[in-house]
Short mmCIF file of C-alpha atoms in Angstrom, two decimals:
data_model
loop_
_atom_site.label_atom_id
_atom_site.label_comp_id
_atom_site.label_asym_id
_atom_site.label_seq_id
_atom_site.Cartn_x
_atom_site.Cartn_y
_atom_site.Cartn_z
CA UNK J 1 23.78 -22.50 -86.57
CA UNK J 2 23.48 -18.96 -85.37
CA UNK J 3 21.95 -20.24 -82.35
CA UNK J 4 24.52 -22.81 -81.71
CA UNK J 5 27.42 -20.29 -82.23
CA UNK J 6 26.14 -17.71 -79.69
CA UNK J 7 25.51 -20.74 -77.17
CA UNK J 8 29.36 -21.59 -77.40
CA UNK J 9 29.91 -17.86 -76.97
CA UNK J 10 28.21 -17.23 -74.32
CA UNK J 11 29.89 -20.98 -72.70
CA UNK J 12 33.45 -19.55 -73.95
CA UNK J 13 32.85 -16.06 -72.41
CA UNK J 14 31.74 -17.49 -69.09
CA UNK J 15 34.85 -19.66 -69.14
CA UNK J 16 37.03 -16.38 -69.62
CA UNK J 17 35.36 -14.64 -66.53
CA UNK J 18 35.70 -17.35 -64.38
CA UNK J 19 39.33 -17.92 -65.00
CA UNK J 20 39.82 -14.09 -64.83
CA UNK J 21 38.13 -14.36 -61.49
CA UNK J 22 40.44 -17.30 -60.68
CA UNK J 23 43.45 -15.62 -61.52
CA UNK J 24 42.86 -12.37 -59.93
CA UNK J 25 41.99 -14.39 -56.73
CA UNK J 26 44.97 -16.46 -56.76
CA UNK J 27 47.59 -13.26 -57.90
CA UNK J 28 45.74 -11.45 -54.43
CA UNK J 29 46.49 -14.48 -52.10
CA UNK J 30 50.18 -15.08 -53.19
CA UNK J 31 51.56 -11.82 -54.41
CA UNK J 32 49.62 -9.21 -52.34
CA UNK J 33 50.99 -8.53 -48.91
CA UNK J 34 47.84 -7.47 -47.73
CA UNK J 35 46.36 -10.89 -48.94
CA UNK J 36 48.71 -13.10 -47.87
CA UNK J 37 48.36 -15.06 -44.92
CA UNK J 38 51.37 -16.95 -42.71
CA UNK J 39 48.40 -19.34 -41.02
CA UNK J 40 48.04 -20.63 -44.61
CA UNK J 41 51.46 -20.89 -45.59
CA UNK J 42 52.09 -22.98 -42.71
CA UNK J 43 49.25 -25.31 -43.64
CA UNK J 44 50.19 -25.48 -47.38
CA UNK J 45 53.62 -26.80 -45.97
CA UNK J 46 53.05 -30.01 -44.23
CA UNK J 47 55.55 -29.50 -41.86
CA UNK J 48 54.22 -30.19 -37.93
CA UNK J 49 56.01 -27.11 -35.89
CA UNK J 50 54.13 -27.96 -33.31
CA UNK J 51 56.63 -30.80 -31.98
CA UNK J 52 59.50 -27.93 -32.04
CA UNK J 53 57.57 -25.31 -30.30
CA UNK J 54 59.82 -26.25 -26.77
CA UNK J 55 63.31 -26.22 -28.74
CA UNK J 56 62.32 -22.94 -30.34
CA UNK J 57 61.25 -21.58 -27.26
CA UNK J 58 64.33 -22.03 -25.62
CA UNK J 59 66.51 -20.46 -28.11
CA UNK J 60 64.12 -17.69 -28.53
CA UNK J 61 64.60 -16.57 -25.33
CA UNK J 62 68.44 -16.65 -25.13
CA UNK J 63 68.81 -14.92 -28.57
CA UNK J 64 66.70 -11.74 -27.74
CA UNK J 65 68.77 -11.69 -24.56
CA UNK J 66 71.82 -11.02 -26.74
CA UNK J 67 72.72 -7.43 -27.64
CA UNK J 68 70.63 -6.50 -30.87
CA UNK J 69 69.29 -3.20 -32.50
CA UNK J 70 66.77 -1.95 -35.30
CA UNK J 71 68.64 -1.82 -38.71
CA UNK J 72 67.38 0.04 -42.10
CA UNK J 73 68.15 0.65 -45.54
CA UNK J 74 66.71 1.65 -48.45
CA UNK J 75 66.47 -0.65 -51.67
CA UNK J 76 67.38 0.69 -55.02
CA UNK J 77 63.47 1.21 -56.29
CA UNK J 78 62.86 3.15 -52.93
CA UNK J 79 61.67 0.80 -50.04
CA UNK J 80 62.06 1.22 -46.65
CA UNK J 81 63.82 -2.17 -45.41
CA UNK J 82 64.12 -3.65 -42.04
CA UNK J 83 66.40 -6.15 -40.36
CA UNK J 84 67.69 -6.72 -36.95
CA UNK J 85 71.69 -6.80 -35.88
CA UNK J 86 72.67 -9.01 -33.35
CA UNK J 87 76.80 -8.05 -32.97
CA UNK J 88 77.78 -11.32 -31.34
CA UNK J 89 81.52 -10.91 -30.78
CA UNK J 90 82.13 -8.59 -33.28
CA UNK J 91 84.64 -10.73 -34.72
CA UNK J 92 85.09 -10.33 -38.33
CA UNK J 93 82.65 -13.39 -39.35
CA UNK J 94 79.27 -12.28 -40.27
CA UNK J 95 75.92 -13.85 -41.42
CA UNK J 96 73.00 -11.97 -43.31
CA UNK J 97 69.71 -14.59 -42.78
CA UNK J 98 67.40 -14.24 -45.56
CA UNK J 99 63.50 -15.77 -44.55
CA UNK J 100 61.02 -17.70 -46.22
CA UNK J 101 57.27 -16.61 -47.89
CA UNK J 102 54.74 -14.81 -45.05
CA UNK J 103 57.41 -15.08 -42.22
CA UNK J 104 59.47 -12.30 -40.97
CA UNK J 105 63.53 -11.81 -39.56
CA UNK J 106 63.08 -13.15 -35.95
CA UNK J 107 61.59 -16.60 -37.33
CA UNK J 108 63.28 -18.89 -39.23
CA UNK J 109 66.29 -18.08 -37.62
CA UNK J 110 65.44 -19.01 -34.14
CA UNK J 111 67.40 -22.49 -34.38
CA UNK J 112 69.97 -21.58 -36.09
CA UNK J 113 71.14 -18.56 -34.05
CA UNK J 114 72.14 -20.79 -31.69
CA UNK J 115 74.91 -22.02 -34.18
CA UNK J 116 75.96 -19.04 -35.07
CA UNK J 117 76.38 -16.83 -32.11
CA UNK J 118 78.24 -19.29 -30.36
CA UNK J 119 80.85 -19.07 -33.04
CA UNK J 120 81.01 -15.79 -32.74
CA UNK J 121 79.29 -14.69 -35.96
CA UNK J 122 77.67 -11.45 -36.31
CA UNK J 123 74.30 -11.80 -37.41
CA UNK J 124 72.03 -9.58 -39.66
CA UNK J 125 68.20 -11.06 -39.67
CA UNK J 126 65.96 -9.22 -42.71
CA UNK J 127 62.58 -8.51 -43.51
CA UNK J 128 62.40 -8.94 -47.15
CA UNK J 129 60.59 -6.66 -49.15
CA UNK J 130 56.45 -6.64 -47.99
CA UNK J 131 57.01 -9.17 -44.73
CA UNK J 132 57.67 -8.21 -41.39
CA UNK J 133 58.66 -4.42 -41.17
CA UNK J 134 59.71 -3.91 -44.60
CA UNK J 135 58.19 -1.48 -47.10
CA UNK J 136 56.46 -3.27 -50.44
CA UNK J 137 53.26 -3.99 -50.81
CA UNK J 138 54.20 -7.02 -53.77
CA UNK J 139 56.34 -9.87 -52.87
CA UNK J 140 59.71 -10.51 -54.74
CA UNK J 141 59.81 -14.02 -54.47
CA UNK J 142 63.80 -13.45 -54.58
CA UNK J 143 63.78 -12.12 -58.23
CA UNK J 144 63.33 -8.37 -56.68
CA UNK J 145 64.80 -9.36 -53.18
CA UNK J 146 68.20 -10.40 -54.60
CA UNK J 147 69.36 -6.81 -55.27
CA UNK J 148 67.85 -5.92 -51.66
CA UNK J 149 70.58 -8.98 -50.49
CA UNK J 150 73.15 -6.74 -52.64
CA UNK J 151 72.32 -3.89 -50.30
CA UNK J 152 72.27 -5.67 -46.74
CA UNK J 153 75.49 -7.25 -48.12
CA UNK J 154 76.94 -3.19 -48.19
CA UNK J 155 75.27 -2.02 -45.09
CA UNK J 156 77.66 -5.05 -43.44
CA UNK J 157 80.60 -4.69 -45.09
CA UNK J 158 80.80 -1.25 -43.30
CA UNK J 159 79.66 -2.51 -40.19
CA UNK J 160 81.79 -5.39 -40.32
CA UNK J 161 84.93 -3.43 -41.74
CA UNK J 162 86.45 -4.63 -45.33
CA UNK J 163 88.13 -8.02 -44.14
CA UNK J 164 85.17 -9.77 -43.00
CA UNK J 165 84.11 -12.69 -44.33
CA UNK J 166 80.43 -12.82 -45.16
CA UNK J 167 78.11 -15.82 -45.19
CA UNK J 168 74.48 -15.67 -46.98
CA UNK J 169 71.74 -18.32 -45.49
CA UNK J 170 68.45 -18.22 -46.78
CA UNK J 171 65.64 -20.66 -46.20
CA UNK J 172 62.56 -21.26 -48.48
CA UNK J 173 62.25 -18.26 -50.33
CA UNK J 174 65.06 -16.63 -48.92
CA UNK J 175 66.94 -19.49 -49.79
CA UNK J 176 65.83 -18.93 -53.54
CA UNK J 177 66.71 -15.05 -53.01
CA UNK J 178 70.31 -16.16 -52.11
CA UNK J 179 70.83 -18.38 -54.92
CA UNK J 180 69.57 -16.06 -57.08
CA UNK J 181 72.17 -13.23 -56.19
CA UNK J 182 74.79 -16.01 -56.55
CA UNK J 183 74.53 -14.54 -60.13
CA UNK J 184 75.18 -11.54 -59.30
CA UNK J 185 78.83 -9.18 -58.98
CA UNK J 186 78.95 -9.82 -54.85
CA UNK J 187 81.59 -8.18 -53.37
CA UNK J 188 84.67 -10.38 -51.99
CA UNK J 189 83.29 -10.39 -48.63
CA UNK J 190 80.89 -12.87 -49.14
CA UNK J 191 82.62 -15.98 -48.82
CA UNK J 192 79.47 -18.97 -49.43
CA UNK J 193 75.92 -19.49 -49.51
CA UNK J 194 73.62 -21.65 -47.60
CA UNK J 195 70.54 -22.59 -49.56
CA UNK J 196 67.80 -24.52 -47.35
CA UNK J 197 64.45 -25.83 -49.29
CA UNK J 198 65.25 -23.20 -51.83
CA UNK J 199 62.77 -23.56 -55.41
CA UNK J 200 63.97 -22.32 -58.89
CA UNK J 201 61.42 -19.68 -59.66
CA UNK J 202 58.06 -18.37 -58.75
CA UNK J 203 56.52 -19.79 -61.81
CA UNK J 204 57.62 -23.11 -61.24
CA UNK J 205 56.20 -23.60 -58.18
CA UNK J 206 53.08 -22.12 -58.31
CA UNK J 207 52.55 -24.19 -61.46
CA UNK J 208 53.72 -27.42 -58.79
CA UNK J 209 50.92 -25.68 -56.17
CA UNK J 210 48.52 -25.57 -58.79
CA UNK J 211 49.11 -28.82 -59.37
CA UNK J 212 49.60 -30.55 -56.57
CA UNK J 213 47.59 -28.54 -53.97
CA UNK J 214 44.38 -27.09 -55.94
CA UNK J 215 44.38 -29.44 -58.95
CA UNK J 216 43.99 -27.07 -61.04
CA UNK J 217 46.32 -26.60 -65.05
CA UNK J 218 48.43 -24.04 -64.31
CA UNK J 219 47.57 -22.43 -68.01
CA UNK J 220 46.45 -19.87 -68.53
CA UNK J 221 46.38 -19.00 -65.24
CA UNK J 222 50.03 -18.30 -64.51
CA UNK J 223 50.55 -16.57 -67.74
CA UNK J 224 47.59 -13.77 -66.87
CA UNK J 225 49.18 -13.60 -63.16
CA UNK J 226 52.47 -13.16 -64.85
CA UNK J 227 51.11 -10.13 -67.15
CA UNK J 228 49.65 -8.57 -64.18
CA UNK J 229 52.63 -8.95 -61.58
CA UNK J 230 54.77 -7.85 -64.55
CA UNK J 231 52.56 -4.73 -64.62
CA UNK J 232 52.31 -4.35 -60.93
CA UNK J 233 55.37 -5.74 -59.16
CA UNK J 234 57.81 -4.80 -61.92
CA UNK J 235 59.15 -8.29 -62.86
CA UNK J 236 57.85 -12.12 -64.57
CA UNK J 237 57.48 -14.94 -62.55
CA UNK J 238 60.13 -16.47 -64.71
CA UNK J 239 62.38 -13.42 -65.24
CA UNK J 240 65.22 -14.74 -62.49
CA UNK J 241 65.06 -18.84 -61.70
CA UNK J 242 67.93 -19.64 -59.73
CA UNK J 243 68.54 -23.07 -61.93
CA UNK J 244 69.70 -20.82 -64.48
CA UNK J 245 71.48 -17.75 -61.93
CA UNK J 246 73.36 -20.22 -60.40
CA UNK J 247 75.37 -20.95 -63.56
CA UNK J 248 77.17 -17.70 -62.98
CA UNK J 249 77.76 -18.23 -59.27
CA UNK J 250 81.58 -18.00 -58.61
CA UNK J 251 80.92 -18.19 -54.63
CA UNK J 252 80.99 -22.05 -52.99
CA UNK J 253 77.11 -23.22 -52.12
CA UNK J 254 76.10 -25.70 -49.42
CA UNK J 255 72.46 -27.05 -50.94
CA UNK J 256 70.30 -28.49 -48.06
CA UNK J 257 66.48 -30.34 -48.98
CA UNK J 258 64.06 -32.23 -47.18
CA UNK J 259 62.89 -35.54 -48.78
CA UNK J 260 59.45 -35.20 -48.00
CA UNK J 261 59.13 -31.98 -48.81
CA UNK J 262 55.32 -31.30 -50.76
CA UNK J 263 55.55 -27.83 -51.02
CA UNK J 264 59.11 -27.31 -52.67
CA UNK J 265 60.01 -30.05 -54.46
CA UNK J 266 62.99 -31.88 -53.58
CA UNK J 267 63.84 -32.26 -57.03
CA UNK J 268 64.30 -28.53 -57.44
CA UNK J 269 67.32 -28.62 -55.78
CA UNK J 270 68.56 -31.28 -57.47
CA UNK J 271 68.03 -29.45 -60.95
CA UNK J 272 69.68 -26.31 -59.25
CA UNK J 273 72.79 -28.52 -57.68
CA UNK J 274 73.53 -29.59 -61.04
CA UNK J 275 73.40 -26.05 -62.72
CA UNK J 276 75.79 -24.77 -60.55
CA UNK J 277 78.95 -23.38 -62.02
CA UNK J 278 80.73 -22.71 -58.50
CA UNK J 279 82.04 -25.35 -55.53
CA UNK J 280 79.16 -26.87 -54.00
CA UNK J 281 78.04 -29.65 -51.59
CA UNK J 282 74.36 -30.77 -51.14
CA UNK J 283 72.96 -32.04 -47.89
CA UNK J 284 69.10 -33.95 -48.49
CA UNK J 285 67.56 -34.59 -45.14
CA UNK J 286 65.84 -37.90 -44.62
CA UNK J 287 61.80 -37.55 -43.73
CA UNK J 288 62.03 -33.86 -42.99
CA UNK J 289 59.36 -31.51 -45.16
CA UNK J 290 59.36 -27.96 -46.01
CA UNK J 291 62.11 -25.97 -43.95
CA UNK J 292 62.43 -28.94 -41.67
CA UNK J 293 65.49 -29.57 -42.29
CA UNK J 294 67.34 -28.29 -39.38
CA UNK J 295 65.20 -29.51 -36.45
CA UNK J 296 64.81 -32.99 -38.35
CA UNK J 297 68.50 -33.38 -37.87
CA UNK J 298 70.67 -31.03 -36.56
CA UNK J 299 73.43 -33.15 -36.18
CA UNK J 300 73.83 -33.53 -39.63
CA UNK J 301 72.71 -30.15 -40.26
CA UNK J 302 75.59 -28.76 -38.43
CA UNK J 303 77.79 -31.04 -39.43
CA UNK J 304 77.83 -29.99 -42.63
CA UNK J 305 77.39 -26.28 -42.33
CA UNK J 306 80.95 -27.14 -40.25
CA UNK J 307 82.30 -28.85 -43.60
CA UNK J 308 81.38 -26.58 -45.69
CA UNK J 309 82.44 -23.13 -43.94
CA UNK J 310 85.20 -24.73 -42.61
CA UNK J 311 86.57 -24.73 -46.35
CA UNK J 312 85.68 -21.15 -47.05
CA UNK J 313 86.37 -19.33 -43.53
CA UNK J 314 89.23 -19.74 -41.64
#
């Protein structure tokens, strides 16, 4: 018996140290800025960029030909945060763009500054906290970024001058950092939120990742990662799920999805669409995957951007 009870022993504390090992390998690749790789994000997505590469192109060049400068603030725990400021017209519309995980400001918002510059919208691109040129070396995964959104929001309410009206569009986990300051005191500037591919919380999906991806149980695994990041980053990977921050909103919410989308769920959004307390409208884009949306179908994609803003900003 003595034998028998070392043998599961030693079996039990092997088990620990490999799921210690496992953990502390995962919390590096996801959380860690210096761990974290865009190349693999991509992959992990499903979605073929490749195909848009010409589009992008295109617009890339004619929005760094438009007038644009070097931004900064500094976020309420101390970091150094980047975006870029494209004036447009200087009219008194205005749009802060919010990126997804391992991307940076002048990326996801390629496309869609094509929509909004030639409506005359200012535009504020970001590097959230620990991407692009952005202080942090842990990612906030929107529960830390949202006050960072509260600060950008400031920076262009002075820029813009107190009657502008602000939009918020985030995509991936930007578009989880916007929903999640929906629950937040915003000032009246900011008139509606754009939500693309957004998910509820970072425990959520990296329990679907787990899943779906490594097929691997996501316990105990995420409840370690969560001790540590709590430890580390300053917050749980359940602290702030936008499902639940969204049932404070007070601001009007466009909610946009891709069908096919592996990497975010589709039916997050659905479980966040219902939660919300404020206006909304919810676009789901047939056969387009993670942050596809826009390039799968513009036209209705724009369409309803026009819809929606065109009830909040005159």
């Amino acid at each position: 018996m003595g034998n028998l009870m070392k043998g599961v022993s030693v079996i039990l504390g092997t088990l620990a140290a490999a799921e210690a090992v496992g953990t502390a390998y995962f919390y590096r690749r996801t959380m860690m800025r210096s761990n974290v790789s865009t190349e693999r994000t991509m992959k992990m997505s499903g979605t073929d960029w490749e195909q848009y590469f010409p589009i992008i192109e295109k617009r890339k060049a004619y929005l760094m030909e438009q007038p644009h400068e070097d931004v900064w603030i500094t976020s309420d725990d101390g970091l150094k945060l980047h975006g870029v400021y494209f004036p447009g017209e200087e009219t008194n519309k205005a749009v802060i763009c919010f990126h997804g995980y391992t991307s940076q400001c002048m990326s996801d918002f390629i496309g869609l500054s094509d929509y909004y510059l030639k409506r005359g919208y200012r535009m504020l691109l970001v590097d959230e906290r620990a991407h692009g040129q952005s202080e942090g070396e842990y990612i906030g995964f929107g529960c830390k970024d949202r006050f960072d959104a509260r600060k950008w929001i400031g920076w262009m309410v002075k820029k813009a001058g107190e009657d502008c009206h602000i939009l918020l569009h985030g995509i991936s986990m930007g578009g989880a950092t916007v929903l999640m300051a929906s629950g937040l005191k915003l000032p009246p500037q900011v008139k509606g939120i754009i939500s693309d591919c957004a998910f509820t919380s970072p425990k959520e999906v990296f329990t679907h990742v787990l899943k779906t991806m490594y097929h691997l149980p996501a316990f105990p695994m995420i409840e370690i990662a969560d001790r540590i990041n709590r430890r580390k980053a300053g917050y749980g990977l359940d602290d702030c799920n936008a499902a639940r921050e969204v049932r404070k909103a007070k601001i009007p919410i466009l909610f946009i999805h891709g069908d096919k989308d592996t990497f975010v769920p589709c039916e997050m959004c659905g479980r966040i669409y219902e939660n919300c307390a404020s206006p909304k409208e919810k676009l789901i884009v047939k056969g387009a995957s993670h942050a596809e949306s826009y390039y799968k179908d513009m036209d209705a994609y724009e369409k309803s951007m026009d819809s929606f803003i065109g009830g909040i900003i005159e």
